[in-house]
Amino acid sequence: MFMKIPSLKSVTKKIEITNLADPELFYVPLKSYFGEMKPLVNVGQKVQQQLPLAKGKDGSLVHAPVSGEVVDLSYQINGLPHLLIQNDFANTVYINKEIESASAIADKIRLAGIAGSGGAGFPTHIKYDANQIETLIINGVECEPYLTADYALMSDEPEKILRAAHIAAKLFGAKNIVIALEKQNRELVKVFQSCIDFSDDISFKLLPNTYPQGGELQLIKAVTGKEIPKGSIPANEGVVVSNVGTLWAIYNAVENGKANTERIVTVSGTGAKKYGNFRVKIGTSVSHILNQLGIDLNQTDVVLGGPMMGNIVSDLKQPITKTSGGVLSFKKSETKENNCIQCSYCADACPQHLMPMQYASAKFDNDTKKYVQFNLSDCIECGACQYICPSNVPLMQSISEGKSLLKSLQNSVAI
Amino acid sequence: MSKASTYKAPIVTSKLRVSGVMLDVIIAMLPLVFFSYLAHGKYSMMVIGTAIGSALITDWLASWFFLKKTNSPLDGSAIITATLMAFTLSPYTPLYMVAFGGAMAVLFGKILWGGVGKNRFNPALVGREFMVAFFPVVMTSASVWTAGSYTVVNQLHPFSVFGQGEIINYLNATFYNTNGALGEYSILFLALGGIYLVARRRIGWQIPTGLLVTFFALSLWFQDSISNYSIAGVLLGAIFMATDMPSSPNSNSGKLFYGMMIGAVAIMCLAGGIKHEYMSYSILILNGFSSKINEIFIPRSWGRSTDLPLRVKQTVLITLQIITVSLAVLGLNYYGYIHYLVFVYLAYMIFNFHFFTQQKLQDPI
């Protein structure tokens, strides 16, 4: 059974998207879904906005968010390399002829460096390399509390999303387009219906305001009735799910020839003093955003992403990536850990039907077999178990440790 | 992302705390405490009060001494354990025995396992069985039940406004009667307490439903070969005892199997001539199988399928094991050695605490 979590979105829901001043220094993350990316530029090189900066093994690209000078190629933040660009504030734009001249839509998407904006950042050109697709699901179910970045896009720029949905549906021949929304956002139905690009092949699916309703597997079940296991490819079942943010980026690439160098970020949280949905360039540091908004960094914990699945920021230089939907600050609070009382609420809350308390006992008993026995690999790390736990048992910690343990075991077997 | 940063998410958590869970159980028990007062007045209150006082003091002292924790009486679990234990007793039980039971319930039922949540057996029933083992003459004789006949209110007739007759009399009796143990005076409020706890999701419906359906179906089947039982006692066991979170399984299918097996073993106990302890024994036997049930009744992961032949095989095997253990208990009971089980448990708990539990006091699970 999915949980109801207070959505806490009303603070930013009605705020229109606005721009945020650019920082002097950008930290462009050199990581795609399939690993580290190789720089295509050198230190000292002058770059224009939109110039490709680095390429991944799978063809993923990342582009210069602004014009300026490359000052470092492997600046480490939390163990990941970042490419540093000194902003010259000239805003000269590299005209990316490649994107415009590419004949195939799929190539445009790849050249524009588009990755799924909702969660894992899977390269869109690989996801869209599909055929015999029945349904394209537009994921407008932003089930993380506080976040309204997707909502803001849907209410401010719905025609772009619809346009991109038609482009995508045509690309892999999807017959239906389903816009999935939470019931609390049902006013968006009218917003979409009033668009010029609205057509008969588009339908809506209104879903309960529960968590994690926007998870890909849970969404596919809710819309198509198909329950597919973690690790399987939805396209094989005739379904493609795309986030509204991804579609927005596709529109910019296909219609305007623009690379994916910005996204919408919600700034909110109990520790925030100013709120809003901002258009932020990839590589903008968290500290810059918070400084711009006058938020005191000493008294808050900062989360990059949503409060359920996002990361507590340990280094404030950590930048906005293609997948960060929010910068949230919370008043620092101490949580006390108590004994597990075996209430099973974690198991009730788990959308994947797992028994998270068993992972905690696996961790504390050093019982690796238990992780496998209780299907840890099916966990989508949504955090629902940790949210509901009345004792603050470190469930997510044990899950995360268990997963790295299993990974290292697999690797050692492979060698 | 660095590991340290992924650990702390999610940063928002629900407001629910352990004390909130415990509070709901206390709310569900309160009407029963009230009816026990109506039935036997100060005698009931003395037994329940003594049990709670003894359990709280033991909890505070023993947690401090063995677990190095001082705030554990605040979580409410000792109050629940003590009240539930008192619910199984006669209102005329000598108070020193009640105090002993309350202390043993907390010490050997909870603290020596490592504290709240870590116990493998229902602590209230552990306390009760300690009383039976150490004071067998009093606890198993009929005299403790007839030692007094003080009642505040003899009968209540709330259903008589609807008319008269057999059914109305029966309904009045389910609302209130003065027979049996302290928690058994209102079948209606036992059931309502259960409904409240299910509605608040403090217990799953699977355990009481599985238990009651199995128990009553089998009791009809074996009508001729089982001795008398108390419906209120079975309800008390099904709703408040078998559902103890730490000592019952975690998955829904596991809970259903566990409940059904308690029902079946209780009937076995009745058929085997166990007069008072049939619910107690059946629940304690199944407590012992809870972790094994967890390992068999693993829920089907999203999008995957269950290995049905394996599940059937494991279920048959564990059922056979449960039956074997139950027969062994029946045998011990028949030859009058059953109280030695409590002494074995006592020794095991000391051994287990010294060599295992003590090393894991800081672990939350």
PDB file of C-alpha atoms in Angstrom, chain B residues 63-202:
ATOM      1  CA  SER B  63      17.293  -1.210  31.829  1.00  0.00           C
ATOM      2  CA  TRP B  64      19.687   0.900  33.815  1.00  0.00           C
ATOM      3  CA  PHE B  65      21.615  -2.084  35.125  1.00  0.00           C
ATOM      4  CA  PHE B  66      21.677  -4.348  32.055  1.00  0.00           C
ATOM      5  CA  LEU B  67      21.110  -2.021  29.114  1.00  0.00           C
ATOM      6  CA  LYS B  68      22.605   1.228  30.447  1.00  0.00           C
ATOM      7  CA  LYS B  69      19.430   3.061  29.482  1.00  0.00           C
ATOM      8  CA  THR B  70      17.365   5.161  31.856  1.00  0.00           C
ATOM      9  CA  ASN B  71      14.440   6.373  29.803  1.00  0.00           C
ATOM     10  CA  SER B  72      12.906   3.049  28.810  1.00  0.00           C
ATOM     11  CA  PRO B  73       9.865   3.104  31.176  1.00  0.00           C
ATOM     12  CA  LEU B  74       8.671   6.135  29.212  1.00  0.00           C
ATOM     13  CA  ASP B  75       7.928   4.216  26.014  1.00  0.00           C
ATOM     14  CA  GLY B  76       4.826   2.589  27.503  1.00  0.00           C
ATOM     15  CA  SER B  77       5.754  -0.984  26.690  1.00  0.00           C
ATOM     16  CA  ALA B  78       6.080  -2.041  30.335  1.00  0.00           C
ATOM     17  CA  ILE B  79       2.587  -0.726  31.058  1.00  0.00           C
ATOM     18  CA  ILE B  80       1.178  -2.735  28.165  1.00  0.00           C
ATOM     19  CA  THR B  81       3.056  -5.886  29.126  1.00  0.00           C
ATOM     20  CA  ALA B  82       1.923  -5.643  32.743  1.00  0.00           C
ATOM     21  CA  THR B  83      -1.702  -4.870  31.930  1.00  0.00           C
ATOM     22  CA  LEU B  84      -1.924  -7.694  29.421  1.00  0.00           C
ATOM     23  CA  MET B  85      -0.421 -10.116  31.909  1.00  0.00           C
ATOM     24  CA  ALA B  86      -2.901  -8.948  34.548  1.00  0.00           C
ATOM     25  CA  PHE B  87      -5.707  -9.477  32.027  1.00  0.00           C
ATOM     26  CA  THR B  88      -4.962 -13.223  32.111  1.00  0.00           C
ATOM     27  CA  LEU B  89      -5.128 -13.448  35.913  1.00  0.00           C
ATOM     28  CA  SER B  90      -7.852 -13.947  38.468  1.00  0.00           C
ATOM     29  CA  PRO B  91      -8.758 -10.750  40.334  1.00  0.00           C
ATOM     30  CA  TYR B  92      -8.019 -12.629  43.549  1.00  0.00           C
ATOM     31  CA  THR B  93      -4.469 -13.620  42.662  1.00  0.00           C
ATOM     32  CA  PRO B  94      -2.163 -12.930  45.625  1.00  0.00           C
ATOM     33  CA  LEU B  95      -0.446  -9.617  44.961  1.00  0.00           C
ATOM     34  CA  TYR B  96       3.090 -10.797  45.685  1.00  0.00           C
ATOM     35  CA  MET B  97       2.663 -13.282  42.849  1.00  0.00           C
ATOM     36  CA  VAL B  98       1.417 -10.531  40.564  1.00  0.00           C
ATOM     37  CA  ALA B  99       4.422  -8.400  41.457  1.00  0.00           C
ATOM     38  CA  PHE B 100       6.684 -11.349  40.746  1.00  0.00           C
ATOM     39  CA  GLY B 101       4.966 -11.951  37.389  1.00  0.00           C
ATOM     40  CA  GLY B 102       5.239  -8.293  36.365  1.00  0.00           C
ATOM     41  CA  ALA B 103       8.927  -8.229  37.199  1.00  0.00           C
ATOM     42  CA  MET B 104       9.679 -11.501  35.397  1.00  0.00           C
ATOM     43  CA  ALA B 105       7.651 -10.410  32.345  1.00  0.00           C
ATOM     44  CA  VAL B 106       9.830  -7.362  31.948  1.00  0.00           C
ATOM     45  CA  LEU B 107      13.145  -8.897  32.985  1.00  0.00           C
ATOM     46  CA  PHE B 108      12.980 -12.256  31.212  1.00  0.00           C
ATOM     47  CA  GLY B 109      10.453 -11.236  28.585  1.00  0.00           C
ATOM     48  CA  LYS B 110      12.079  -8.023  27.432  1.00  0.00           C
ATOM     49  CA  ILE B 111      15.217  -6.658  29.076  1.00  0.00           C
ATOM     50  CA  LEU B 112      17.417  -9.710  28.785  1.00  0.00           C
ATOM     51  CA  TRP B 113      16.558  -9.934  25.093  1.00  0.00           C
ATOM     52  CA  GLY B 114      18.098  -6.483  24.743  1.00  0.00           C
ATOM     53  CA  GLY B 115      15.103  -4.236  25.398  1.00  0.00           C
ATOM     54  CA  VAL B 116      11.900  -3.237  23.705  1.00  0.00           C
ATOM     55  CA  GLY B 117      11.431  -4.744  20.246  1.00  0.00           C
ATOM     56  CA  LYS B 118      14.031  -7.450  20.578  1.00  0.00           C
ATOM     57  CA  ASN B 119      12.021 -10.081  22.443  1.00  0.00           C
ATOM     58  CA  ARG B 120      11.253 -13.354  20.681  1.00  0.00           C
ATOM     59  CA  PHE B 121       8.356 -14.274  22.986  1.00  0.00           C
ATOM     60  CA  ASN B 122       5.364 -12.333  24.204  1.00  0.00           C
ATOM     61  CA  PRO B 123       6.563 -10.837  27.504  1.00  0.00           C
ATOM     62  CA  ALA B 124       3.122 -10.803  29.122  1.00  0.00           C
ATOM     63  CA  LEU B 125       2.785 -14.534  28.547  1.00  0.00           C
ATOM     64  CA  VAL B 126       6.361 -15.124  29.689  1.00  0.00           C
ATOM     65  CA  GLY B 127       5.421 -13.383  32.946  1.00  0.00           C
ATOM     66  CA  ARG B 128       2.303 -15.496  33.277  1.00  0.00           C
ATOM     67  CA  GLU B 129       4.194 -18.753  32.675  1.00  0.00           C
ATOM     68  CA  PHE B 130       6.813 -17.765  35.250  1.00  0.00           C
ATOM     69  CA  MET B 131       3.966 -17.372  37.736  1.00  0.00           C
ATOM     70  CA  VAL B 132       2.550 -20.779  36.793  1.00  0.00           C
ATOM     71  CA  ALA B 133       5.953 -22.421  37.098  1.00  0.00           C
ATOM     72  CA  PHE B 134       6.899 -20.839  40.413  1.00  0.00           C
ATOM     73  CA  PHE B 135       3.470 -20.908  42.053  1.00  0.00           C
ATOM     74  CA  PRO B 136       1.862 -23.952  40.440  1.00  0.00           C
ATOM     75  CA  VAL B 137      -0.387 -24.798  43.349  1.00  0.00           C
ATOM     76  CA  VAL B 138      -2.122 -21.444  43.440  1.00  0.00           C
ATOM     77  CA  MET B 139      -2.100 -20.719  39.733  1.00  0.00           C
ATOM     78  CA  THR B 140      -3.589 -24.011  38.597  1.00  0.00           C
ATOM     79  CA  SER B 141      -6.132 -24.506  41.322  1.00  0.00           C
ATOM     80  CA  ALA B 142      -9.742 -23.460  41.037  1.00  0.00           C
ATOM     81  CA  SER B 143      -9.598 -21.739  44.417  1.00  0.00           C
ATOM     82  CA  VAL B 144      -7.832 -18.639  43.099  1.00  0.00           C
ATOM     83  CA  TRP B 145     -10.858 -18.011  40.926  1.00  0.00           C
ATOM     84  CA  THR B 146     -13.347 -18.447  43.724  1.00  0.00           C
ATOM     85  CA  ALA B 147     -11.330 -16.760  46.444  1.00  0.00           C
ATOM     86  CA  GLY B 148     -13.690 -13.802  46.403  1.00  0.00           C
ATOM     87  CA  SER B 149     -17.006 -12.805  44.985  1.00  0.00           C
ATOM     88  CA  TYR B 150     -16.902  -9.049  45.347  1.00  0.00           C
ATOM     89  CA  THR B 151     -18.559  -7.269  42.451  1.00  0.00           C
ATOM     90  CA  VAL B 152     -19.324  -3.598  41.896  1.00  0.00           C
ATOM     91  CA  VAL B 153     -21.934  -4.163  39.208  1.00  0.00           C
ATOM     92  CA  ASN B 154     -23.430  -7.603  38.723  1.00  0.00           C
ATOM     93  CA  GLN B 155     -25.071  -7.206  35.373  1.00  0.00           C
ATOM     94  CA  LEU B 156     -25.578  -4.617  32.686  1.00  0.00           C
ATOM     95  CA  HIS B 157     -28.475  -4.671  30.253  1.00  0.00           C
ATOM     96  CA  PRO B 158     -27.659  -2.182  27.496  1.00  0.00           C
ATOM     97  CA  PHE B 159     -29.338  -4.328  24.839  1.00  0.00           C
ATOM     98  CA  SER B 160     -32.567  -4.718  26.780  1.00  0.00           C
ATOM     99  CA  VAL B 161     -33.871  -1.500  25.229  1.00  0.00           C
ATOM    100  CA  PHE B 162     -34.323  -3.548  22.050  1.00  0.00           C
ATOM    101  CA  GLY B 163     -36.590  -6.057  23.754  1.00  0.00           C
ATOM    102  CA  GLN B 164     -36.242  -9.322  25.604  1.00  0.00           C
ATOM    103  CA  GLY B 165     -35.352 -12.912  24.964  1.00  0.00           C
ATOM    104  CA  GLU B 166     -32.468 -15.311  24.523  1.00  0.00           C
ATOM    105  CA  ILE B 167     -30.580 -13.197  21.990  1.00  0.00           C
ATOM    106  CA  ILE B 168     -30.863 -10.056  24.081  1.00  0.00           C
ATOM    107  CA  ASN B 169     -29.603 -11.924  27.140  1.00  0.00           C
ATOM    108  CA  TYR B 170     -26.714 -13.257  25.116  1.00  0.00           C
ATOM    109  CA  LEU B 171     -25.864  -9.793  23.803  1.00  0.00           C
ATOM    110  CA  ASN B 172     -25.996  -8.369  27.313  1.00  0.00           C
ATOM    111  CA  ALA B 173     -23.576 -11.076  28.398  1.00  0.00           C
ATOM    112  CA  THR B 174     -21.166 -10.242  25.570  1.00  0.00           C
ATOM    113  CA  PHE B 175     -21.338  -6.620  26.656  1.00  0.00           C
ATOM    114  CA  TYR B 176     -20.531  -7.416  30.253  1.00  0.00           C
ATOM    115  CA  ASN B 177     -20.193 -10.373  32.581  1.00  0.00           C
ATOM    116  CA  THR B 178     -18.219 -10.954  35.725  1.00  0.00           C
ATOM    117  CA  ASN B 179     -16.731 -14.382  34.975  1.00  0.00           C
ATOM    118  CA  GLY B 180     -13.224 -15.281  34.023  1.00  0.00           C
ATOM    119  CA  ALA B 181      -9.897 -13.474  34.033  1.00  0.00           C
ATOM    120  CA  LEU B 182      -9.455  -9.728  34.388  1.00  0.00           C
ATOM    121  CA  GLY B 183      -9.462  -8.906  30.679  1.00  0.00           C
ATOM    122  CA  GLU B 184     -12.405 -11.088  29.799  1.00  0.00           C
ATOM    123  CA  TYR B 185     -15.412  -9.191  31.134  1.00  0.00           C
ATOM    124  CA  SER B 186     -16.518  -7.611  27.864  1.00  0.00           C
ATOM    125  CA  ILE B 187     -16.358  -9.590  24.656  1.00  0.00           C
ATOM    126  CA  LEU B 188     -17.806  -6.598  22.834  1.00  0.00           C
ATOM    127  CA  PHE B 189     -15.054  -4.254  23.956  1.00  0.00           C
ATOM    128  CA  LEU B 190     -12.363  -6.836  23.301  1.00  0.00           C
ATOM    129  CA  ALA B 191     -13.636  -6.941  19.730  1.00  0.00           C
ATOM    130  CA  LEU B 192     -13.947  -3.150  19.523  1.00  0.00           C
ATOM    131  CA  GLY B 193     -10.397  -2.801  20.814  1.00  0.00           C
ATOM    132  CA  GLY B 194      -9.299  -5.124  18.027  1.00  0.00           C
ATOM    133  CA  ILE B 195     -11.206  -3.130  15.424  1.00  0.00           C
ATOM    134  CA  TYR B 196      -9.637   0.074  16.740  1.00  0.00           C
ATOM    135  CA  LEU B 197      -6.144  -1.375  16.529  1.00  0.00           C
ATOM    136  CA  VAL B 198      -6.714  -2.697  13.006  1.00  0.00           C
ATOM    137  CA  ALA B 199      -8.209   0.632  11.892  1.00  0.00           C
ATOM    138  CA  ARG B 200      -5.213   2.489  13.327  1.00  0.00           C
ATOM    139  CA  ARG B 201      -2.989  -0.133  11.668  1.00  0.00           C
ATOM    140  CA  ARG B 202      -1.311  -1.006  14.955  1.00  0.00           C
TER     141      ARG B 202
END
